[in-house]
Amino acid sequence: MTVSRTATDGAKTQRAGRKEAEDAGIELGELSEMLGYPLKRAQLKIFEDFLRCMAPLQLTPAQFSVLLLLERNPGRNQTEIASTLGILRPNFVAMLDGLEARELCSRVRSANDRRSHHLVLTDKGRAALARAKKLVAAKHEARLNELLGPANRAALVAMLTKIADEF
Amino acid sequence: MTVSRTATDGAKTQRAGRKEAEDAGIELGELSEMLGYPLKRAQLKIFEDFLRCMAPLQLTPAQFSVLLLLERNPGRNQTEIASTLGILRPNFVAMLDGLEARELCSRVRSANDRRSHHLVLTDKGRAALARAKKLVAAKHEARLNELLGPANRAALVAMLTKIADEF
DNA sequence: TATTGTTATACTCTATAACTATA
DNA sequence: TATAGTTATAGAGTATAACAATA
């Protein structure tokens, strides 16, 4: 649990956990056997690395996931996209404002229901997403495969998905 | 990635991701194959369940991890405990204030170095931690074993630890 | 009356700078 | 001068209530 970090790209911040001196022989004890602790630490590491790999495109994991969803599901409205990703509608507004300001996607008022916006990728957004996918595959996911091996990596994703869906 | 939630105990909040209607057939696509997305969702689910199981003791994962560390490593100072857990020292102050106000641990000024505080569990803290461990083992971790099986669960923790330490 | 997008707002986490008291 | 604990503060992320436009 706990655990902090933030390596927006600068890669500064305190190394945390595996610091250096100071924690001269502090024992984690049961903590390392529980799931939550390594799970949280791994999640932070992965997001950190994702940010690093994505630095040239300046996309956060959340923004990347939105673009990916828009590509796969063009023309959906804000409520649909946000709820699929577990983003609350009010919080999705500023996020979309940002993506739209960068011309990566756009809101198109629906003709049928003039309350809702169809969300679509712009050409620029499509291009950025294509580059982003390549960066993630070549740098981020490739390193993962290197560390765990493809079979273990797949097993890991499967177990995490099972927890997310069934726990 | 994205994903939200917060089930401090009330278990309200929108179901997110696996919502109900609205997301009529929205496809996640590559998202489900990447590590970050299921990793984040699993982490939120696990913390949610941890909070639920821990509701009678009102301990967050972070607070639990601090108490566990104090039990295993009595007499360490704030810098040591905080850095081990990846908590920044400034943020650790309010956290300790809370635990001390509930008389679960206490700060003892060091005789050698009057700048630092030895951190120790109180008897009440030791008792709370004992109860907490039982709750986590009986409710939280047991359910995990049920879902994945002990071998898979161990493999999962091993892989996450590897990522946290070596990635 | 219900829903979509939105605003306002608040609370938690995380992060940095700078102070104080010791060393 | 350097370190331990602290204060103040700022920024993300996440949460809820309520409003305008539309259905």
Coordinates of N, CA, C and O (backbone and C1' of nucleotides) in Angstrom, one line a residue, chain C residues 11-23:
Chain C
dC11 P -14.1 18.7 2.4 O5' -13.8 17.1 2.6 C5' -14.3 16.2 1.7 C4' -13.2 15.3 1.1 C3' -12.0 15.3 2.0 O3' -11.6 13.9 2.2 C1' -11.5 15.6 -0.3
dT12 P -10.5 13.5 3.3 O5' -9.5 12.7 2.4 C5' -9.9 11.6 1.6 C4' -8.9 11.4 0.5 C3' -7.5 11.1 1.0 O3' -7.1 9.8 0.6 C1' -7.5 12.6 -0.8
dC13 P -5.8 9.0 1.2 O5' -4.9 8.9 -0.1 C5' -4.9 10.0 -1.0 C4' -3.9 9.8 -2.1 C3' -2.5 9.5 -1.6 O3' -1.8 8.8 -2.7 C1' -2.7 11.7 -2.6
dT14 P -0.3 8.3 -2.5 O5' 0.5 9.6 -3.1 C5' 0.4 9.8 -4.5 C4' 1.0 11.1 -4.9 C3' 2.5 11.2 -4.5 O3' 3.3 11.4 -5.7 C1' 1.4 13.2 -3.9
dA15 P 4.9 11.3 -5.6 O5' 5.3 12.9 -5.5 C5' 5.0 13.7 -6.6 C4' 5.3 15.2 -6.3 C3' 6.7 15.3 -5.7 O3' 7.6 16.0 -6.6 C1' 5.0 16.6 -4.5
dT16 P 9.1 16.3 -6.2 O5' 9.0 17.8 -5.6 C5' 8.4 18.8 -6.3 C4' 8.6 20.1 -5.6 C3' 9.9 20.3 -5.0 O3' 10.4 21.6 -5.4 C1' 8.3 20.7 -3.4
dA17 P 11.9 22.2 -5.0 O5' 11.5 23.3 -3.9 C5' 10.4 24.2 -4.2 C4' 10.2 25.1 -3.0 C3' 11.5 25.6 -2.4 O3' 11.4 27.0 -2.0 C1' 10.2 24.5 -0.7
dA18 P 12.7 27.7 -1.3 O5' 12.2 27.7 0.2 C5' 10.9 28.3 0.6 C4' 10.8 28.1 2.0 C3' 12.0 28.4 2.9 O3' 11.5 29.0 4.1 C1' 11.3 26.2 3.4
dC19 P 12.4 30.2 4.8 O5' 12.2 29.8 6.3 C5' 10.9 30.0 6.9 C4' 10.7 28.9 7.9 C3' 11.7 28.9 9.1 O3' 11.1 29.6 10.2 C1' 11.2 26.7 8.3
dT20 P 11.8 29.5 11.6 O5' 11.5 28.0 12.1 C5' 10.7 27.7 13.2 C4' 11.4 26.7 14.0 C3' 12.7 27.1 14.6 O3' 12.6 27.4 16.0 C1' 12.9 24.9 13.5
dA21 P 12.0 26.5 17.1 O5' 13.1 25.3 17.1 C5' 12.7 24.1 17.9 C4' 13.9 23.1 17.8 C3' 15.1 23.6 18.5 O3' 15.2 23.1 19.8 C1' 15.6 22.5 16.4
dT22 P 15.5 21.6 20.1 O5' 17.0 21.4 20.1 C5' 17.5 20.1 20.2 C4' 18.0 19.5 18.8 C3' 19.4 19.0 18.9 O3' 19.4 17.6 19.2 C1' 18.9 20.0 16.8
dA23 P 20.7 17.0 19.9 O5' 21.8 17.0 18.7 C5' 21.5 16.1 17.7 C4' 22.6 16.3 16.6 C3' 24.0 16.3 17.1 O3' 24.5 15.0 16.9 C1' 23.6 17.9 15.4

